[in-house]
Amino acid sequence: MKLDDLRTLGVNVDEGIDRCLGNEAFYLQMLDRALDDPKFEKLGKAISNPDLDEAFELAHALKGVAANLSLTALHNSLSVITDKLRDRTQMDYTDMYESVMKNKADLDAIR
């Protein structure tokens, strides 16, 4: 994965690397792990069920990871769904989940 490609997607690479103690290889390893996290698919299932408690916990955890890695677009889309799920409002979360998955797919495409 090229850092410039990440920057093109709005990732604050320098901040993310700083959070990984200045270790670029470690940052990229953490990024790969984050994108392979099964919580993304579990979130989709929890929304479909609907298990809003589980969906909130999953979205909130993913949002934290995205923030720590400075994945701005992914973090923003996870913030939207997390904020809505916080109140456990019965509604259709499909569009918000699709936004999350699109941001994830954009990152996956440059791996």
mmCIF file with all atom_site columns, N, CA, C and O in Angstrom, residues 46-53 84-85 87-93 96:
data_model
loop_
_atom_site.group_PDB
_atom_site.id
_atom_site.type_symbol
_atom_site.label_atom_id
_atom_site.label_alt_id
_atom_site.label_comp_id
_atom_site.label_asym_id
_atom_site.label_entity_id
_atom_site.label_seq_id
_atom_site.pdbx_PDB_ins_code
_atom_site.Cartn_x
_atom_site.Cartn_y
_atom_site.Cartn_z
_atom_site.occupancy
_atom_site.B_iso_or_equiv
_atom_site.pdbx_formal_charge
_atom_site.auth_seq_id
_atom_site.auth_comp_id
_atom_site.auth_asym_id
_atom_site.auth_atom_id
_atom_site.pdbx_PDB_model_num
ATOM 1  N N  . ALA A 1 46 ? -25.792 -7.421 12.242 1.00 0.00 ? 46 ALA A N  1
ATOM 2  C CA . ALA A 1 46 ? -26.486 -6.864 13.404 1.00 0.00 ? 46 ALA A CA 1
ATOM 3  C C  . ALA A 1 46 ? -27.548 -5.851 12.975 1.00 0.00 ? 46 ALA A C  1
ATOM 4  O O  . ALA A 1 46 ? -28.627 -5.788 13.569 1.00 0.00 ? 46 ALA A O  1
ATOM 5  N N  . ILE A 1 47 ? -27.258 -5.097 11.940 1.00 0.00 ? 47 ILE A N  1
ATOM 6  C CA . ILE A 1 47 ? -28.236 -4.136 11.420 1.00 0.00 ? 47 ILE A CA 1
ATOM 7  C C  . ILE A 1 47 ? -29.405 -4.866 10.779 1.00 0.00 ? 47 ILE A C  1
ATOM 8  O O  . ILE A 1 47 ? -30.555 -4.468 10.922 1.00 0.00 ? 47 ILE A O  1
ATOM 9  N N  . SER A 1 48 ? -29.116 -5.954 10.091 1.00 0.00 ? 48 SER A N  1
ATOM 10 C CA . SER A 1 48 ? -30.169 -6.719 9.416  1.00 0.00 ? 48 SER A CA 1
ATOM 11 C C  . SER A 1 48 ? -31.097 -7.419 10.388 1.00 0.00 ? 48 SER A C  1
ATOM 12 O O  . SER A 1 48 ? -32.275 -7.607 10.098 1.00 0.00 ? 48 SER A O  1
ATOM 13 N N  . ASN A 1 49 ? -30.578 -7.818 11.535 1.00 0.00 ? 49 ASN A N  1
ATOM 14 C CA . ASN A 1 49 ? -31.343 -8.657 12.472 1.00 0.00 ? 49 ASN A CA 1
ATOM 15 C C  . ASN A 1 49 ? -32.607 -8.025 13.060 1.00 0.00 ? 49 ASN A C  1
ATOM 16 O O  . ASN A 1 49 ? -33.590 -8.752 13.160 1.00 0.00 ? 49 ASN A O  1
ATOM 17 N N  . PRO A 1 50 ? -32.820 -6.896 13.472 1.00 0.00 ? 50 PRO A N  1
ATOM 18 C CA . PRO A 1 50 ? -31.848 -5.912 13.911 1.00 0.00 ? 50 PRO A CA 1
ATOM 19 C C  . PRO A 1 50 ? -31.502 -6.101 15.393 1.00 0.00 ? 50 PRO A C  1
ATOM 20 O O  . PRO A 1 50 ? -32.383 -6.259 16.241 1.00 0.00 ? 50 PRO A O  1
ATOM 21 N N  . ASP A 1 51 ? -30.234 -6.098 15.670 1.00 0.00 ? 51 ASP A N  1
ATOM 22 C CA . ASP A 1 51 ? -29.720 -6.112 17.039 1.00 0.00 ? 51 ASP A CA 1
ATOM 23 C C  . ASP A 1 51 ? -28.973 -4.797 17.217 1.00 0.00 ? 51 ASP A C  1
ATOM 24 O O  . ASP A 1 51 ? -27.774 -4.703 16.964 1.00 0.00 ? 51 ASP A O  1
ATOM 25 N N  . LEU A 1 52 ? -29.703 -3.772 17.617 1.00 0.00 ? 52 LEU A N  1
ATOM 26 C CA . LEU A 1 52 ? -29.139 -2.424 17.664 1.00 0.00 ? 52 LEU A CA 1
ATOM 27 C C  . LEU A 1 52 ? -28.093 -2.265 18.756 1.00 0.00 ? 52 LEU A C  1
ATOM 28 O O  . LEU A 1 52 ? -27.172 -1.452 18.617 1.00 0.00 ? 52 LEU A O  1
ATOM 29 N N  . ASP A 1 53 ? -28.202 -3.035 19.840 1.00 0.00 ? 53 ASP A N  1
ATOM 30 C CA . ASP A 1 53 ? -27.165 -2.985 20.875 1.00 0.00 ? 53 ASP A CA 1
ATOM 31 C C  . ASP A 1 53 ? -25.840 -3.484 20.312 1.00 0.00 ? 53 ASP A C  1
ATOM 32 O O  . ASP A 1 53 ? -24.804 -2.847 20.474 1.00 0.00 ? 53 ASP A O  1
ATOM 33 N N  . LYS A 1 84 ? -26.324 7.577  15.274 1.00 0.00 ? 84 LYS A N  1
ATOM 34 C CA . LYS A 1 84 ? -27.728 7.157  15.121 1.00 0.00 ? 84 LYS A CA 1
ATOM 35 C C  . LYS A 1 84 ? -28.022 5.925  15.980 1.00 0.00 ? 84 LYS A C  1
ATOM 36 O O  . LYS A 1 84 ? -29.092 5.828  16.581 1.00 0.00 ? 84 LYS A O  1
ATOM 37 N N  . LEU A 1 85 ? -27.091 4.992  16.012 1.00 0.00 ? 85 LEU A N  1
ATOM 38 C CA . LEU A 1 85 ? -27.296 3.764  16.785 1.00 0.00 ? 85 LEU A CA 1
ATOM 39 C C  . LEU A 1 85 ? -27.234 4.001  18.298 1.00 0.00 ? 85 LEU A C  1
ATOM 40 O O  . LEU A 1 85 ? -27.795 3.221  19.065 1.00 0.00 ? 85 LEU A O  1
ATOM 41 N N  . ASP A 1 87 ? -28.797 5.900  20.189 1.00 0.00 ? 87 ASP A N  1
ATOM 42 C CA . ASP A 1 87 ? -30.143 5.986  20.780 1.00 0.00 ? 87 ASP A CA 1
ATOM 43 C C  . ASP A 1 87 ? -30.993 4.757  20.497 1.00 0.00 ? 87 ASP A C  1
ATOM 44 O O  . ASP A 1 87 ? -32.141 4.687  20.921 1.00 0.00 ? 87 ASP A O  1
ATOM 45 N N  . ARG A 1 88 ? -30.424 3.799  19.741 1.00 0.00 ? 88 ARG A N  1
ATOM 46 C CA . ARG A 1 88 ? -31.119 2.543  19.397 1.00 0.00 ? 88 ARG A CA 1
ATOM 47 C C  . ARG A 1 88 ? -32.444 2.811  18.680 1.00 0.00 ? 88 ARG A C  1
ATOM 48 O O  . ARG A 1 88 ? -33.428 2.113  18.855 1.00 0.00 ? 88 ARG A O  1
ATOM 49 N N  . THR A 1 89 ? -32.452 3.858  17.862 1.00 0.00 ? 89 THR A N  1
ATOM 50 C CA . THR A 1 89 ? -33.640 4.226  17.107 1.00 0.00 ? 89 THR A CA 1
ATOM 51 C C  . THR A 1 89 ? -33.923 3.179  16.037 1.00 0.00 ? 89 THR A C  1
ATOM 52 O O  . THR A 1 89 ? -33.041 2.802  15.273 1.00 0.00 ? 89 THR A O  1
ATOM 53 N N  . GLN A 1 90 ? -35.173 2.711  15.988 1.00 0.00 ? 90 GLN A N  1
ATOM 54 C CA . GLN A 1 90 ? -35.589 1.764  14.956 1.00 0.00 ? 90 GLN A CA 1
ATOM 55 C C  . GLN A 1 90 ? -35.743 2.539  13.654 1.00 0.00 ? 90 GLN A C  1
ATOM 56 O O  . GLN A 1 90 ? -36.602 3.406  13.527 1.00 0.00 ? 90 GLN A O  1
ATOM 57 N N  . MET A 1 91 ? -34.861 2.248  12.718 1.00 0.00 ? 91 MET A N  1
ATOM 58 C CA . MET A 1 91 ? -34.888 2.905  11.414 1.00 0.00 ? 91 MET A CA 1
ATOM 59 C C  . MET A 1 91 ? -34.098 2.054  10.441 1.00 0.00 ? 91 MET A C  1
ATOM 60 O O  . MET A 1 91 ? -33.495 1.052  10.831 1.00 0.00 ? 91 MET A O  1
ATOM 61 N N  . ASP A 1 92 ? -34.064 2.449  9.204  1.00 0.00 ? 92 ASP A N  1
ATOM 62 C CA . ASP A 1 92 ? -33.291 1.735  8.187  1.00 0.00 ? 92 ASP A CA 1
ATOM 63 C C  . ASP A 1 92 ? -31.862 2.294  8.168  1.00 0.00 ? 92 ASP A C  1
ATOM 64 O O  . ASP A 1 92 ? -31.649 3.450  7.818  1.00 0.00 ? 92 ASP A O  1
ATOM 65 N N  . TYR A 1 93 ? -30.919 1.468  8.554  1.00 0.00 ? 93 TYR A N  1
ATOM 66 C CA . TYR A 1 93 ? -29.511 1.866  8.621  1.00 0.00 ? 93 TYR A CA 1
ATOM 67 C C  . TYR A 1 93 ? -28.737 1.460  7.368  1.00 0.00 ? 93 TYR A C  1
ATOM 68 O O  . TYR A 1 93 ? -27.524 1.622  7.310  1.00 0.00 ? 93 TYR A O  1
ATOM 69 N N  . MET A 1 96 ? -26.459 4.068  5.610  1.00 0.00 ? 96 MET A N  1
ATOM 70 C CA . MET A 1 96 ? -25.295 4.415  6.431  1.00 0.00 ? 96 MET A CA 1
ATOM 71 C C  . MET A 1 96 ? -24.267 3.288  6.412  1.00 0.00 ? 96 MET A C  1
ATOM 72 O O  . MET A 1 96 ? -23.061 3.531  6.302  1.00 0.00 ? 96 MET A O  1
#
